Short mmCIF file of C-alpha atoms in Angstrom, two decimals:
data_model
loop_
_atom_site.label_atom_id
_atom_site.label_comp_id
_atom_site.label_asym_id
_atom_site.label_seq_id
_atom_site.Cartn_x
_atom_site.Cartn_y
_atom_site.Cartn_z
CA MET A 1 31.88 41.86 -48.81
CA LYS A 2 34.33 40.11 -51.14
CA ILE A 3 37.88 40.81 -49.94
CA ALA A 4 40.85 40.01 -52.20
CA LEU A 5 44.35 39.32 -50.87
CA ILE A 6 47.27 40.04 -53.23
CA ASN A 7 50.96 39.48 -52.42
CA GLU A 8 53.98 40.41 -54.53
CA ASN A 9 57.17 38.41 -55.01
CA SER A 10 59.43 39.85 -52.30
CA GLN A 11 57.00 38.94 -49.50
CA ALA A 12 55.22 35.97 -51.06
CA ALA A 13 56.48 33.60 -48.36
CA LYS A 14 54.21 35.41 -45.89
CA ASN A 15 51.01 34.82 -47.87
CA ALA A 16 49.80 32.00 -45.62
CA VAL A 17 50.16 33.91 -42.34
CA ILE A 18 48.50 37.01 -43.85
CA TYR A 19 45.63 34.94 -45.25
CA GLU A 20 45.15 33.17 -41.92
CA SER A 21 45.10 36.46 -39.98
CA LEU A 22 42.66 38.01 -42.45
CA THR A 23 40.20 35.12 -42.57
CA LYS A 24 40.30 34.70 -38.78
CA VAL A 25 39.02 38.26 -38.39
CA VAL A 26 36.67 38.86 -41.32
CA GLU A 27 34.96 35.53 -41.96
CA PRO A 28 33.06 35.69 -38.61
CA MET A 29 31.86 39.13 -39.79
CA GLY A 30 30.30 37.48 -42.85
CA HIS A 31 32.91 38.55 -45.39
CA GLU A 32 34.49 36.26 -48.01
CA VAL A 33 38.24 36.19 -48.65
CA TYR A 34 39.70 35.38 -52.08
CA ASN A 35 43.41 34.67 -52.04
CA TYR A 36 44.88 35.69 -55.41
CA GLY A 37 48.45 34.82 -54.35
CA MET A 38 51.29 34.77 -54.68
CA PHE A 39 51.00 31.52 -52.75
CA GLY A 40 54.61 31.35 -51.57
CA ALA A 41 58.15 32.12 -52.60
CA GLU A 42 58.14 29.27 -55.12
CA ASP A 43 54.90 30.31 -56.82
CA PRO A 44 55.71 30.37 -60.57
CA ASN A 45 53.19 33.18 -61.17
CA SER A 46 55.35 36.02 -59.90
CA LEU A 47 53.86 39.47 -59.20
CA THR A 48 55.63 42.79 -58.80
CA TYR A 49 54.04 45.55 -56.74
CA VAL A 50 53.16 47.30 -60.02
CA GLN A 51 51.25 44.20 -61.08
CA ASN A 52 49.53 44.19 -57.68
CA GLY A 53 48.10 47.55 -58.69
CA ILE A 54 46.92 46.25 -62.06
CA LEU A 55 45.27 43.22 -60.49
CA ALA A 56 43.67 45.31 -57.74
CA ALA A 57 42.25 47.71 -60.33
CA VAL A 58 40.80 44.88 -62.42
CA LEU A 59 39.14 43.30 -59.39
CA LEU A 60 37.71 46.52 -57.95
CA ASN A 61 36.54 48.08 -61.21
CA SER A 62 34.84 44.86 -62.31
CA LYS A 63 33.34 44.38 -58.83
CA ALA A 64 34.92 40.93 -58.67
CA ALA A 65 36.13 42.23 -55.29
CA ASP A 66 34.83 44.95 -52.99
CA TYR A 67 38.08 45.45 -51.09
CA VAL A 68 41.76 44.65 -51.68
CA ILE A 69 44.41 43.84 -49.10
CA THR A 70 47.88 44.11 -50.59
CA GLY A 71 51.36 45.32 -49.74
CA CYS A 72 55.08 44.90 -50.33
CA GLY A 73 58.25 45.32 -48.27
CA THR A 74 57.32 48.79 -47.02
CA GLY A 75 53.80 48.99 -48.43
CA GLU A 76 54.68 52.23 -50.22
CA GLY A 77 55.19 50.80 -53.71
CA ALA A 78 51.98 48.78 -53.65
CA MET A 79 50.04 51.80 -52.40
CA LEU A 80 51.41 54.03 -55.17
CA ALA A 81 50.70 51.40 -57.83
CA CYS A 82 47.11 50.94 -56.67
CA ASN A 83 46.43 54.67 -56.64
CA SER A 84 47.65 54.94 -60.23
CA PHE A 85 44.33 53.47 -61.36
CA PRO A 86 40.74 54.76 -61.54
CA ASN A 87 38.26 53.89 -58.79
CA VAL A 88 40.99 52.62 -56.46
CA VAL A 89 41.54 54.51 -53.19
CA CYS A 90 44.38 52.78 -51.37
CA GLY A 91 45.75 53.73 -47.97
CA HIS A 92 49.15 52.94 -46.49
CA VAL A 93 48.41 51.20 -43.20
CA VAL A 94 51.03 50.31 -40.58
CA ASP A 95 49.03 49.87 -37.37
CA PRO A 96 45.44 49.55 -36.11
CA SER A 97 44.95 53.29 -35.68
CA ASP A 98 45.95 53.81 -39.34
CA ALA A 99 43.36 51.21 -40.31
CA PHE A 100 40.62 52.80 -38.23
CA MET A 101 41.26 56.34 -39.44
CA PHE A 102 41.62 55.31 -43.09
CA SER A 103 38.31 53.48 -42.85
CA GLN A 104 36.47 56.30 -41.11
CA ILE A 105 38.09 59.33 -42.77
CA ASN A 106 39.02 58.21 -46.27
CA ASP A 107 36.58 55.30 -46.72
CA GLY A 108 38.76 53.71 -49.40
CA ASN A 109 38.62 50.27 -50.97
CA ALA A 110 42.20 49.01 -50.62
CA ILE A 111 45.09 49.06 -48.19
CA ALA A 112 48.81 48.43 -48.65
CA LEU A 113 50.71 46.96 -45.71
CA PRO A 114 54.44 46.72 -44.93
CA PHE A 115 55.21 43.01 -44.93
CA ALA A 116 58.97 43.37 -44.31
CA LYS A 117 59.59 46.64 -42.46
CA GLY A 118 58.61 46.18 -38.82
CA PHE A 119 57.27 42.69 -39.50
CA GLY A 120 58.71 40.85 -36.52
CA TRP A 121 57.59 39.25 -33.30
CA GLY A 122 53.80 39.57 -32.96
CA ALA A 123 53.35 40.58 -36.61
CA GLU A 124 50.35 38.29 -37.00
CA LEU A 125 48.73 39.98 -33.98
CA ASN A 126 49.27 43.41 -35.52
CA LEU A 127 47.65 42.13 -38.73
CA GLN A 128 44.63 40.84 -36.83
CA TYR A 129 44.21 44.11 -34.94
CA ILE A 130 44.53 46.07 -38.20
CA PHE A 131 41.84 43.97 -39.89
CA GLU A 132 39.57 44.28 -36.85
CA LYS A 133 39.75 48.08 -36.94
CA LEU A 134 39.52 48.24 -40.73
CA PHE A 135 36.30 46.25 -41.00
CA ASP A 136 34.67 46.99 -37.65
CA GLY A 137 31.32 48.69 -38.21
CA GLU A 138 30.30 51.07 -40.98
CA SER A 139 33.12 52.94 -42.68
CA GLY A 140 33.14 56.63 -43.62
CA GLN A 141 31.62 57.85 -40.35
CA GLY A 142 34.35 60.43 -39.76
CA TYR A 143 37.02 60.86 -37.12
CA PRO A 144 36.55 62.84 -35.04
CA LYS A 145 32.78 62.53 -35.52
CA GLU A 146 32.22 66.28 -35.74
CA ARG A 147 34.40 66.32 -38.89
CA ALA A 148 32.24 63.75 -40.69
CA ILE A 149 30.52 66.18 -43.08
CA PRO A 150 33.63 67.98 -44.44
CA MET A 151 35.42 64.62 -44.68
CA GLU A 152 32.62 63.19 -46.80
CA ARG A 153 32.71 66.33 -48.97
CA ASN A 154 36.45 65.96 -49.54
CA ARG A 155 36.07 62.28 -50.46
CA LYS A 156 33.52 63.21 -53.11
CA ILE A 157 35.81 65.95 -54.45
CA LEU A 158 38.69 63.46 -54.73
CA ASN A 159 36.48 60.96 -56.56
CA GLU A 160 35.49 63.66 -59.06
CA VAL A 161 39.14 64.63 -59.53
CA LYS A 162 40.04 60.99 -60.27
CA LYS A 163 37.33 60.85 -62.94
CA ILE A 164 39.18 63.62 -64.78
CA THR A 165 42.75 62.48 -64.16
CA HIS A 166 42.17 58.83 -65.09
CA VAL A 167 40.84 57.22 -68.25
CA ASP A 168 38.65 54.13 -68.06
CA LEU A 169 40.24 50.82 -67.07
CA VAL A 170 39.56 49.01 -70.36
CA THR A 171 41.53 51.67 -72.23
CA ILE A 172 44.33 51.40 -69.67
CA LEU A 173 44.49 47.60 -70.00
CA LYS A 174 44.71 47.83 -73.78
CA ASN A 175 47.44 50.50 -73.72
CA LEU A 176 49.66 48.89 -71.09
CA ASP A 177 52.39 46.42 -72.01
CA GLN A 178 50.37 43.27 -72.62
CA GLU A 179 52.91 40.93 -71.07
CA LEU A 180 52.91 43.06 -67.92
CA VAL A 181 49.11 42.83 -67.70
CA LYS A 182 49.04 39.14 -68.59
CA GLY A 183 51.55 38.46 -65.83
CA ALA A 184 49.40 40.34 -63.34
CA LEU A 185 46.40 38.19 -64.24
CA SER A 186 48.16 34.83 -64.43
CA GLY A 187 47.77 33.61 -60.85
CA ALA A 188 46.65 30.04 -60.28
CA LYS A 189 43.27 31.12 -58.89
CA PHE A 190 42.68 34.23 -61.01
CA LYS A 191 40.38 32.79 -63.68
CA GLU A 192 38.37 30.76 -61.19
CA TYR A 193 37.73 33.69 -58.87
CA PHE A 194 37.52 36.50 -61.42
CA TYR A 195 35.07 34.96 -63.86
CA ALA A 196 32.84 33.75 -61.02
CA ASN A 197 32.59 37.25 -59.50
CA CYS A 198 33.10 39.80 -62.32
CA GLN A 199 30.11 42.09 -62.78
CA CYS A 200 31.36 44.23 -65.68
CA ASP A 201 31.00 42.79 -69.18
CA LYS A 202 33.45 45.27 -70.73
CA ILE A 203 36.24 44.46 -68.29
CA ARG A 204 35.44 40.75 -68.55
CA ALA A 205 35.82 40.92 -72.33
CA ALA A 206 39.08 42.86 -72.07
CA VAL A 207 40.52 40.38 -69.59
CA ALA A 208 39.39 37.42 -71.69
CA GLU A 209 41.17 38.92 -74.70
CA ILE A 210 44.38 39.09 -72.68
CA VAL A 211 44.31 35.80 -70.73
CA GLY A 212 41.45 33.78 -72.22
CA GLU A 213 38.36 32.32 -70.52
#
């Protein structure tokens, strides 16, 4: 699995500790981590939590990433931004039990974490435990187990609803403020990682029109 890490400007200084916690847990599982920044408080390519959502949607819809780890001060803004886009199902995760239940019940493809609220002593341990529960075993198995079938049915219903309530991502990218989108896709590693992993020619072409090859 290709896992993308995205940080916004208010919590960019924590990128290194988040990246370290994530890679420590998931790389032994065989997953790859792509750090899209921000790479620190001084990173010139600044992202807002709204732009986190844009970037997450581009990565997931193009299959340049299979999963997105993002967040903001409380995690709420990043979660709302991500869920504004098609084919993104983002959960707000605070602790390991949130991670486990989101994985097993909702089987989404992104989480938003609070990187300021409650982020104190032992925060890196909480991150590690969250990532362990999020990626441990096969997702979507239900919790409790006897509720697995109706939970799967509800996930499918939600996915069908999102097909109606959202237009395709290429149309969204073209209709959004172009400077907003360009800013979301301007990270130092974006072109290197995106073009190497993108599997959708239409999204690739739309991104290239905005930021170039």
